[in-house]
Amino acid sequence: MRDGAYHQAMAVAPRAMRPQGRLVQAGLVVAGLAAFIAMCADLNLAPDALFAGLDKLGRFAEGALPPSDGGDPLRIVKALAETFAMAFAGTVLAALAALPLGALGAKTVVGQPVLHFAFRRALDWFRGVPALVWALILVSAFGLGPFGGVIALALADIPSLAKLFSEAIENCDEKPIEGVRAAGVPPLMALRYGLAPQVTPVMASQCLFFLESNFRNAAVLGIVGAGGIGFELEERIRIFAFDEVLFIVGLYMLCVAALDTVSQRLRASLA
Amino acid sequence: MNLAVAEFESLRRRTLRRQRLRALAGLLIFSAVLLVSFQRSQFFSSDIGGDPLGRVADFLTRMIPDLKAEALVADSRTKGSLAWWFYDLPVWLKLGWQTVEMAIVATVLGAAGGLVASFLCARNLMPFPAVRFAVRRTLEAIRTLPDLILALILVAAFGVGPLAGVITLAISTVGGLGKLFAEINEEVDPRQLEAMEAAGVGPLSRIRYGVVPQVLPNYASYVLIRLEGNLAGAAALGIVGAGGIGLELQRAITYTEFDTYLAILLLIVCMIFVIDLTSEAIRHRLIGLAAAR
């Protein structure tokens, strides 16, 4: 019998236990499913196109075995070195530029709330522009080659690194700085012995993170003409030389894994 | 007493010297790598022509559309109006929506794949170490491969269009979410699972009633963050022909319509902004719900 106690219990029960709650849930699931199917249809994700593509992919895979260096392994190694060089130079430039910006963005340095807010929002806005978009602009301004790639990587990293740096500065402990200052040293020395030991390990480890991700991004920049391994890959995919593609991709993945391991070690020794 | 001080002093000197040597070695290695990097990336030696900064400035000025205040709201045939700047807006909006759809479909498919993978490689749910090892290595390999390179290969196989883009993003989402999901799975409180096992509940039901309620809020928040990332990814994939708004971006650059480039870029940034805000609102509600429980 549905008496007062039943209604009282229902009023506090989780929504899913109430009859109309369950109806709403079922309706949401059905609507979500319908929207998903409609989107798939709108994108022309037809099974026959999928199978035709998989068939082609299978033929690519057959052609890719055994992998081949295309008779010029040195060229591929050089392209890989160029990609790493772009990533390294880009990260260093970004870190150098982000250091003063990060200091300006720290609440503890620039106390004025309006300035702080405006500066942070500006960084947020620029953070939305990915390296690839910068690369498209810079390659058409500087011409083909890794130079535009380096600048593109640096420009894409500066806002993110500046934000992380300013957070590192904000999160540091004030007491060591006060202590050093109390000993009567000039302000620059107070920063050197009070602040730097706290923030350098954090910043260095963030730079290593960005180096790792830049090595991946640098490979992509080659596709829009910024040199390096991406350029070599695109060339070979265009002529369906998948044995060489497999060789390059394999070598590249090994390099990424190696860099990640080294950087992980370095980061662990920093902490 | 003096002896102890002397011993301490010599130890301190030695430690300091060792630290300085290590710092010096690190600095030397760093400088060498930096030097080689600048040399290899032709940073100072590139022939970028005279006045490179002037060229960037020129580029930026050409990106600013030539808008006229008196004609701002006129139709698209009037030079200097907003409609003239965004002259192909209906097409861009359609392609932009296609990009959003690509991101959503790929995130759903990738999350489903990542879910399966995460159960196969979670230490507390998958009893066979060989399977765990294989799945983990596969996920790692996927994460190493940049999206755009995968997209290049898939565009060659599936043809130009959103299909290749969706598959690319779905695969990379499996790699990313699979690992994060597995980490959440390993944090699951084992007592509920043990109770069910003692009651004789099968493995699939154990996952449904023991694991899913514990992990769902965390899952949902990772999926939403991934959706934001996939939207930016989908916009970029168009550049290699994998569907969506990126194609127009590439076209604008090729035809040196730099003001159009800026218009499309603004559109993409707005799109990402809206999705970010929506997903953040949903995430905060989910976190609120999880905290209230």
mmCIF file with all atom_site columns, N, CA and C in Angstrom, chain B residues 14 29 60 72 115 117 217 223-224 230 242 245 249-250 264:
data_model
loop_
_atom_site.group_PDB
_atom_site.id
_atom_site.type_symbol
_atom_site.label_atom_id
_atom_site.label_alt_id
_atom_site.label_comp_id
_atom_site.label_asym_id
_atom_site.label_entity_id
_atom_site.label_seq_id
_atom_site.pdbx_PDB_ins_code
_atom_site.Cartn_x
_atom_site.Cartn_y
_atom_site.Cartn_z
_atom_site.occupancy
_atom_site.B_iso_or_equiv
_atom_site.pdbx_formal_charge
_atom_site.auth_seq_id
_atom_site.auth_comp_id
_atom_site.auth_asym_id
_atom_site.auth_atom_id
_atom_site.pdbx_PDB_model_num
ATOM 1  N N  . ARG B 1 14  ? 84.870 18.952 0.285   1.00 0.00 ? 14  ARG B N  1
ATOM 2  C CA . ARG B 1 14  ? 84.794 17.911 -0.736  1.00 0.00 ? 14  ARG B CA 1
ATOM 3  C C  . ARG B 1 14  ? 83.396 17.860 -1.363  1.00 0.00 ? 14  ARG B C  1
ATOM 4  N N  . ILE B 1 29  ? 77.429 19.867 -20.793 1.00 0.00 ? 29  ILE B N  1
ATOM 5  C CA . ILE B 1 29  ? 76.597 19.016 -21.644 1.00 0.00 ? 29  ILE B CA 1
ATOM 6  C C  . ILE B 1 29  ? 75.457 19.844 -22.233 1.00 0.00 ? 29  ILE B C  1
ATOM 7  N N  . LEU B 1 60  ? 51.472 40.027 -40.245 1.00 0.00 ? 60  LEU B N  1
ATOM 8  C CA . LEU B 1 60  ? 50.466 40.347 -39.233 1.00 0.00 ? 60  LEU B CA 1
ATOM 9  C C  . LEU B 1 60  ? 49.550 41.463 -39.725 1.00 0.00 ? 60  LEU B C  1
ATOM 10 N N  . LEU B 1 72  ? 30.445 48.747 -41.753 1.00 0.00 ? 72  LEU B N  1
ATOM 11 C CA . LEU B 1 72  ? 30.672 47.570 -40.914 1.00 0.00 ? 72  LEU B CA 1
ATOM 12 C C  . LEU B 1 72  ? 29.552 46.532 -41.017 1.00 0.00 ? 72  LEU B C  1
ATOM 13 N N  . LEU B 1 115 ? 38.169 2.140  -22.135 1.00 0.00 ? 115 LEU B N  1
ATOM 14 C CA . LEU B 1 115 ? 37.552 1.439  -21.015 1.00 0.00 ? 115 LEU B CA 1
ATOM 15 C C  . LEU B 1 115 ? 37.937 -0.036 -21.039 1.00 0.00 ? 115 LEU B C  1
ATOM 16 N N  . ALA B 1 117 ? 40.429 -1.412 -22.671 1.00 0.00 ? 117 ALA B N  1
ATOM 17 C CA . ALA B 1 117 ? 41.881 -1.547 -22.489 1.00 0.00 ? 117 ALA B CA 1
ATOM 18 C C  . ALA B 1 117 ? 42.261 -1.378 -21.018 1.00 0.00 ? 117 ALA B C  1
ATOM 19 N N  . PRO B 1 217 ? 32.698 9.005  -11.684 1.00 0.00 ? 217 PRO B N  1
ATOM 20 C CA . PRO B 1 217 ? 32.928 10.468 -11.701 1.00 0.00 ? 217 PRO B CA 1
ATOM 21 C C  . PRO B 1 217 ? 34.312 10.842 -12.237 1.00 0.00 ? 217 PRO B C  1
ATOM 22 N N  . VAL B 1 223 ? 37.192 12.124 -19.470 1.00 0.00 ? 223 VAL B N  1
ATOM 23 C CA . VAL B 1 223 ? 36.631 12.086 -20.824 1.00 0.00 ? 223 VAL B CA 1
ATOM 24 C C  . VAL B 1 223 ? 36.355 13.507 -21.313 1.00 0.00 ? 223 VAL B C  1
ATOM 25 N N  . LEU B 1 224 ? 35.833 14.350 -20.406 1.00 0.00 ? 224 LEU B N  1
ATOM 26 C CA . LEU B 1 224 ? 35.517 15.723 -20.816 1.00 0.00 ? 224 LEU B CA 1
ATOM 27 C C  . LEU B 1 224 ? 36.787 16.510 -21.131 1.00 0.00 ? 224 LEU B C  1
ATOM 28 N N  . ASN B 1 230 ? 40.560 16.882 -27.943 1.00 0.00 ? 230 ASN B N  1
ATOM 29 C CA . ASN B 1 230 ? 40.233 16.332 -29.253 1.00 0.00 ? 230 ASN B CA 1
ATOM 30 C C  . ASN B 1 230 ? 39.659 17.389 -30.185 1.00 0.00 ? 230 ASN B C  1
ATOM 31 N N  . ALA B 1 242 ? 41.996 15.548 -43.156 1.00 0.00 ? 242 ALA B N  1
ATOM 32 C CA . ALA B 1 242 ? 41.163 14.611 -42.405 1.00 0.00 ? 242 ALA B CA 1
ATOM 33 C C  . ALA B 1 242 ? 39.835 15.234 -41.980 1.00 0.00 ? 242 ALA B C  1
ATOM 34 N N  . ILE B 1 245 ? 37.285 21.938 -40.118 1.00 0.00 ? 245 ILE B N  1
ATOM 35 C CA . ILE B 1 245 ? 37.586 23.334 -40.403 1.00 0.00 ? 245 ILE B CA 1
ATOM 36 C C  . ILE B 1 245 ? 39.051 23.559 -40.794 1.00 0.00 ? 245 ILE B C  1
ATOM 37 N N  . LEU B 1 249 ? 41.435 26.396 -43.201 1.00 0.00 ? 249 LEU B N  1
ATOM 38 C CA . LEU B 1 249 ? 42.608 27.098 -42.680 1.00 0.00 ? 249 LEU B CA 1
ATOM 39 C C  . LEU B 1 249 ? 43.774 26.936 -43.656 1.00 0.00 ? 249 LEU B C  1
ATOM 40 N N  . GLN B 1 250 ? 43.978 25.700 -44.063 1.00 0.00 ? 250 GLN B N  1
ATOM 41 C CA . GLN B 1 250 ? 45.059 25.386 -44.992 1.00 0.00 ? 250 GLN B CA 1
ATOM 42 C C  . GLN B 1 250 ? 44.831 26.095 -46.326 1.00 0.00 ? 250 GLN B C  1
ATOM 43 N N  . ILE B 1 264 ? 39.027 32.579 -39.653 1.00 0.00 ? 264 ILE B N  1
ATOM 44 C CA . ILE B 1 264 ? 38.779 31.169 -39.316 1.00 0.00 ? 264 ILE B CA 1
ATOM 45 C C  . ILE B 1 264 ? 39.402 30.839 -37.966 1.00 0.00 ? 264 ILE B C  1
#
